Amino acid sequence: MGLPIWRRRVVMAELKVYGAPWCPDCRRSKAFLSEHRIDYDWIDVDQDADALAYVEELQNGGRSIPTVILPDGGMLIEPSDEELAQALGVQVRPQRQFYDLAIIGGGPAGLAASIYAAREGIDTVVIERSALGGQAGLTNRIDNYPGFPDGVDGDDLMSKFVAQARRFGVELLSAVGATDVAAPSDVEIALSSGDRVAAHAAILTPGSTYRRLGVPGEMELIGSSVHFCSTCDGPFYAGAGELAVIGGGNSALEEGLYLTQFAEQVHIIHRGDELTGSAVLQDKVRSHPRIELSLRTTVKSMQGDSKLEALTLESSGTTVQTSPDGVFVFIGLQPNTEFLHGVVNLDERGFITTDERFQTSVESIYAAGDARAGSTKQLGAAVGEGITALMMAREYLRSHQHIRTPSAVE
């Protein structure tokens, strides 16, 4: 049996994407592959005349990009995410229309809840709009998860979560999001694939997304010069002269240290008076010979058509320009709860409000993890919240006679 898609880093080395930095569909396809930790070769047709000629030959003179060459020799031209997922074996269509429990979000909280649910015989589906493992799966090094004294690669850890969920028979959907939720009696969920599923109860674990700076030029450069995941896009800058990291918390410092293996210099830029990351990380950053640190400095704009040409900064009333090869932004997270407005109560920032039992304003719907108001945004806490939310949802299912599983969660 072949390796699951979320672990095909080496097996899928033959996957090739022909495109150009200015192409938004190319950036979308690259983001999809990166999010699913699928290795691929990127060929820039603007820089490689032979590659452009090859694309024209494949398309009988056409130049549509991205052109994706699959490991089996097949070809996709301007594929949607769903078409990519189908071609690469990512499950996006549910096997059935009804389940005991639906979990929306396949990060640590959702996967932990699904494992405990499946152990009790609760028929469970997990719906993940991106890649299974969530933000934790994109983290280069996790040093604060118990049981790993030397730290653990986030992808490796989340792959174990996924393998355990599959072992217990959890149905896992990825690259498909929930677009609408309703709970007239059972919980009804519309999916981005066009399918609909329903369940007696649901646990919301949609997680969060990296915030953007919102400065002029940023949107146009996302995917070509502006990034939010160093493990996904850092390797593209091997041999670079300078990379900029925006932010002063743990994520910014961790990713800045990681990026030093690719660039001669990493410039960490933070608008605050002091860094907010842990003391250990601050010491590592300040003592690293290839890291430059700028405090009380804000990004005002980015310039460039298909590639970053200049980064405009302001510090103490003075405006300066730098020219890093790429920019990595780590300024916090926002909850992925757009589809929940009008469904369950959210706070002023869009986080899901719950009671002490992790129950939302809808009796049959529970929430856990980073998108829940009051959560600590820590991996270990997310796992614990997911398990606790499952226990509460299990009691709801039992009290309404939807399941007969004895209370035996350990």
mmCIF file with all atom_site columns, C-alpha atoms in Angstrom, residues 2 19 21 39 45 64 72 76 89 100 105-106 145 148 150 154 162 183 236 246 270 305 320 351 369 403:
data_model
loop_
_atom_site.group_PDB
_atom_site.id
_atom_site.type_symbol
_atom_site.label_atom_id
_atom_site.label_alt_id
_atom_site.label_comp_id
_atom_site.label_asym_id
_atom_site.label_entity_id
_atom_site.label_seq_id
_atom_site.pdbx_PDB_ins_code
_atom_site.Cartn_x
_atom_site.Cartn_y
_atom_site.Cartn_z
_atom_site.occupancy
_atom_site.B_iso_or_equiv
_atom_site.pdbx_formal_charge
_atom_site.auth_seq_id
_atom_site.auth_comp_id
_atom_site.auth_asym_id
_atom_site.auth_atom_id
_atom_site.pdbx_PDB_model_num
ATOM 1  C CA . GLY A 1 2   ? 1.351   3.456  -0.942  1.00 0.00 ? 2   GLY A CA 1
ATOM 2  C CA . GLY A 1 19  ? 4.407   28.716 -13.963 1.00 0.00 ? 19  GLY A CA 1
ATOM 3  C CA . PRO A 1 21  ? 5.655   34.419 -10.078 1.00 0.00 ? 21  PRO A CA 1
ATOM 4  C CA . ASP A 1 39  ? 7.206   17.952 -2.646  1.00 0.00 ? 39  ASP A CA 1
ATOM 5  C CA . VAL A 1 45  ? 8.780   29.781 -17.499 1.00 0.00 ? 45  VAL A CA 1
ATOM 6  C CA . SER A 1 64  ? -1.729  28.383 -19.936 1.00 0.00 ? 64  SER A CA 1
ATOM 7  C CA . ASP A 1 72  ? 2.373   9.178  -13.551 1.00 0.00 ? 72  ASP A CA 1
ATOM 8  C CA . LEU A 1 76  ? -3.261  19.303 -15.444 1.00 0.00 ? 76  LEU A CA 1
ATOM 9  C CA . GLY A 1 89  ? -5.226  11.082 -3.999  1.00 0.00 ? 89  GLY A CA 1
ATOM 10 C CA . ASP A 1 100 ? -22.774 10.406 14.639  1.00 0.00 ? 100 ASP A CA 1
ATOM 11 C CA . GLY A 1 105 ? -11.056 21.164 11.455  1.00 0.00 ? 105 GLY A CA 1
ATOM 12 C CA . GLY A 1 106 ? -8.233  18.639 11.168  1.00 0.00 ? 106 GLY A CA 1
ATOM 13 C CA . TYR A 1 145 ? 5.118   19.163 23.537  1.00 0.00 ? 145 TYR A CA 1
ATOM 14 C CA . PHE A 1 148 ? 9.819   14.762 23.123  1.00 0.00 ? 148 PHE A CA 1
ATOM 15 C CA . ASP A 1 150 ? 14.780  16.869 22.015  1.00 0.00 ? 150 ASP A CA 1
ATOM 16 C CA . GLY A 1 154 ? 5.632   19.378 13.490  1.00 0.00 ? 154 GLY A CA 1
ATOM 17 C CA . VAL A 1 162 ? -3.325  11.231 11.393  1.00 0.00 ? 162 VAL A CA 1
ATOM 18 C CA . ALA A 1 183 ? -28.674 22.895 13.226  1.00 0.00 ? 183 ALA A CA 1
ATOM 19 C CA . PHE A 1 236 ? 13.204  28.348 -2.164  1.00 0.00 ? 236 PHE A CA 1
ATOM 20 C CA . ILE A 1 246 ? 8.107   40.533 10.517  1.00 0.00 ? 246 ILE A CA 1
ATOM 21 C CA . HIS A 1 270 ? 9.266   44.279 15.158  1.00 0.00 ? 270 HIS A CA 1
ATOM 22 C CA . ASP A 1 305 ? 5.481   43.593 -9.770  1.00 0.00 ? 305 ASP A CA 1
ATOM 23 C CA . VAL A 1 320 ? 14.191  53.771 4.883   1.00 0.00 ? 320 VAL A CA 1
ATOM 24 C CA . PHE A 1 351 ? -13.542 33.588 18.216  1.00 0.00 ? 351 PHE A CA 1
ATOM 25 C CA . GLY A 1 369 ? -8.631  24.714 19.995  1.00 0.00 ? 369 GLY A CA 1
ATOM 26 C CA . ILE A 1 403 ? -25.269 6.369  20.782  1.00 0.00 ? 403 ILE A CA 1
#
